[in-house]
Phi, psi and omega in degrees: 000135177295135181307327183279354175264347179293134174097017183286340171241129184248151179232168181291154178300136182096347178224069186296131177279182182302319183292317178296319178298323180294322177297316180297317179295325178295321176297317180297319179297318179296322180294334176290314182287334182249030184305314183296322180297315181294318180300315180296317180300314181295314181297317181294322179295314181295317180295322182288324186268341177236087187301324183300330182286334188266357187277340182250130185298317181295321179294319178298319180294319178294322177297315180298319179294318179295321178295317181299311181289329179292319178297318179298320180294320179290328176297313178297322180300316180285314186295318185263004179052051182284161180285327180211161180277129176283118184283122181288156181300326181296328179291317176300317181298317180296315182297318178296322179296316180298321179296316182290334179275359176085013177293140178293159181298335179298329178294318179295313181297317179296321178298317178298318182292322178293322177297317178298313181296323181295313182291324179294316178301315181297315181300315182292324179294315181284332181300322183299335181266005184264346182202150175273352183276101184299322181294319180293319178298318180296316181296317179296321179298317179296317179299316180297315180299313182295317183292314180295320180300313180295317182295315183287330173301317178297319177298314182300317181298318180293317181293323177294324176296318177297318179301311183299317180297314180294320181296316180298317179297316181297315180296319180298313180293317181295315182294323179296316179294318181294316179299319179298319180293318180298315180296322177299315182295313182294330180276355179078016178286149181295139179225161170265112190303314182300315179296318180297317180296323178296317180294318183281335188066035188208137179278129180274334182273050179220180179271131186238157168239115178283135182225139170235129178239147181205165179200158172251003186264116182297332180292331178289318179301303170036194169072178181272126183296343178289349179090005183268353180245177183295136176237122186299320181291317179294322178295324178299315179295318180300319180297317178295318180297321179295324178295319179292332170061035182260356179071183182086152184281131177281139173266117183242129182227115179285114183280312172209190187299331186243004184222142177219149175253151177208155174231121181257123178290138186245000182065236182263001182290130179246359176216148175235160178258103181301333182296322178296317178291324180298321179298322178294312183296319181296335182275351182292142177280332182267141185282086178246125175270146182226131173236135181231145173274200175255153177303130180221156187244145174077188181295317177299321178293326176303316180287314187294315182294328176292317179296323177296319178298322178295322177294318179296323179294323178300320176297315182298319181289329178282331184293148175266003182292141183288156177247183358289148181206163176247134178240124181253143178299332178297331181272332191235022184308306181293323179298318182300321181295329183272351181292342183287342180218085186292327179296316177295318181298320180296317178295320180293320178299318178296322179295320184282317188262347181060227183289349177288351178272008180294144179269071178214161186300322182295314179294323179298320179295317179294321179297318181297315179296316181295321179297317178294322181297314180291322181288341178266012177082020180077027181263121177294321182295311181297321179295319179299320179294319181295319185264000181057047178238166172283149181304320181295327178294320178296314181300320179297315181295321179295321178297318179295321179297320179296325177297318181291322182285321180101006176199173181295145178287352176282345180266149177049045188298318182298317178298318179299314182298318180292319179295319178294324177295319177300316179296318181298313186275324187256346174055231186300339181297335180239006176262172182221151174302156185303328183292339182265356183278128179289153178292153178295140178285152182289000000 
């Protein structure tokens, strides 16, 4: 049939007549002869618009193979008026590869949509040259669009299902291997460093900051367990790492549903300012607790900074202070050591502070003033500036504190500082009712 004779009898949309069917078959025949052209067009569009797919040679080759077989499948779908598009093996292979490489599901979905748009554009462009009958061309175009849309929607749903299954399996295997390596390192078991770094995706021979994050809020945990959606704990670690601004991949390990461990690479930095991180955490709307160790280097440092973070977290969990907050081992080192025996710590605090260890507002005010006084080097002026008080008010409070303690605050200073730190961080856990407080010594 002459192309310009195609379409002389038209039927309503959804019930294509012989002429409309002939136009569709003519498009399918052309797609067979120009198969390589369509494949190249589709591959180039996907590679150009999804850069991540085009960066790996093996992935590019798999994409080209999937496009080639996909065009052939869509051609058969149109030509033979099939009920659904037969998904080629290369498409399944590509989707599984993308899942194992950690590409988000959006890449798979976007690739499917670009493939659909590419074949539709090509069909409509060639359709216009097959007949002078505008109505027939329009009807055939609508039929092609509707048929391809329905067919490719079915393909997309199946491929996304394959992606999710493969992604879940991959994450399970990867996380199991990664968790095993982390546990080996923390337990001091011998490892092959190169293999461990490959499994973790993280360099062990660098300076690290150990971090533990936790929450009791189910909304923070949130997200898709496959790891493709937002996770509040991981986002918290990412925010802290961005503030430190040292680059490098963070190692994040979900310990349980409400707790995660992380190691942030620090480059050449050997000290951090907990106050800067505390300001970030305090501004969060979601209740996430953060404990950090001190910067440590190498495999031994990997272990030590994590243990320090765990000690800091123990202080935070024992503390009655409200969250969200950040607790650094630099602030609570001595306190962390005493958290293991709270009964002993409570008795020691009472011995050191005397009646200043009372669990009441008046004693709390004196403890706070004395702690600031000692941390400022025993300066009345500096303490007054910090607390926004008159110098004489500070002097009065220090005098009252000495009465409660039973001696000058210049004596036994280290014990005083440690006892006050315990009171600050652990609160009622190391304080005692007034009836249990011994009288001040003469």
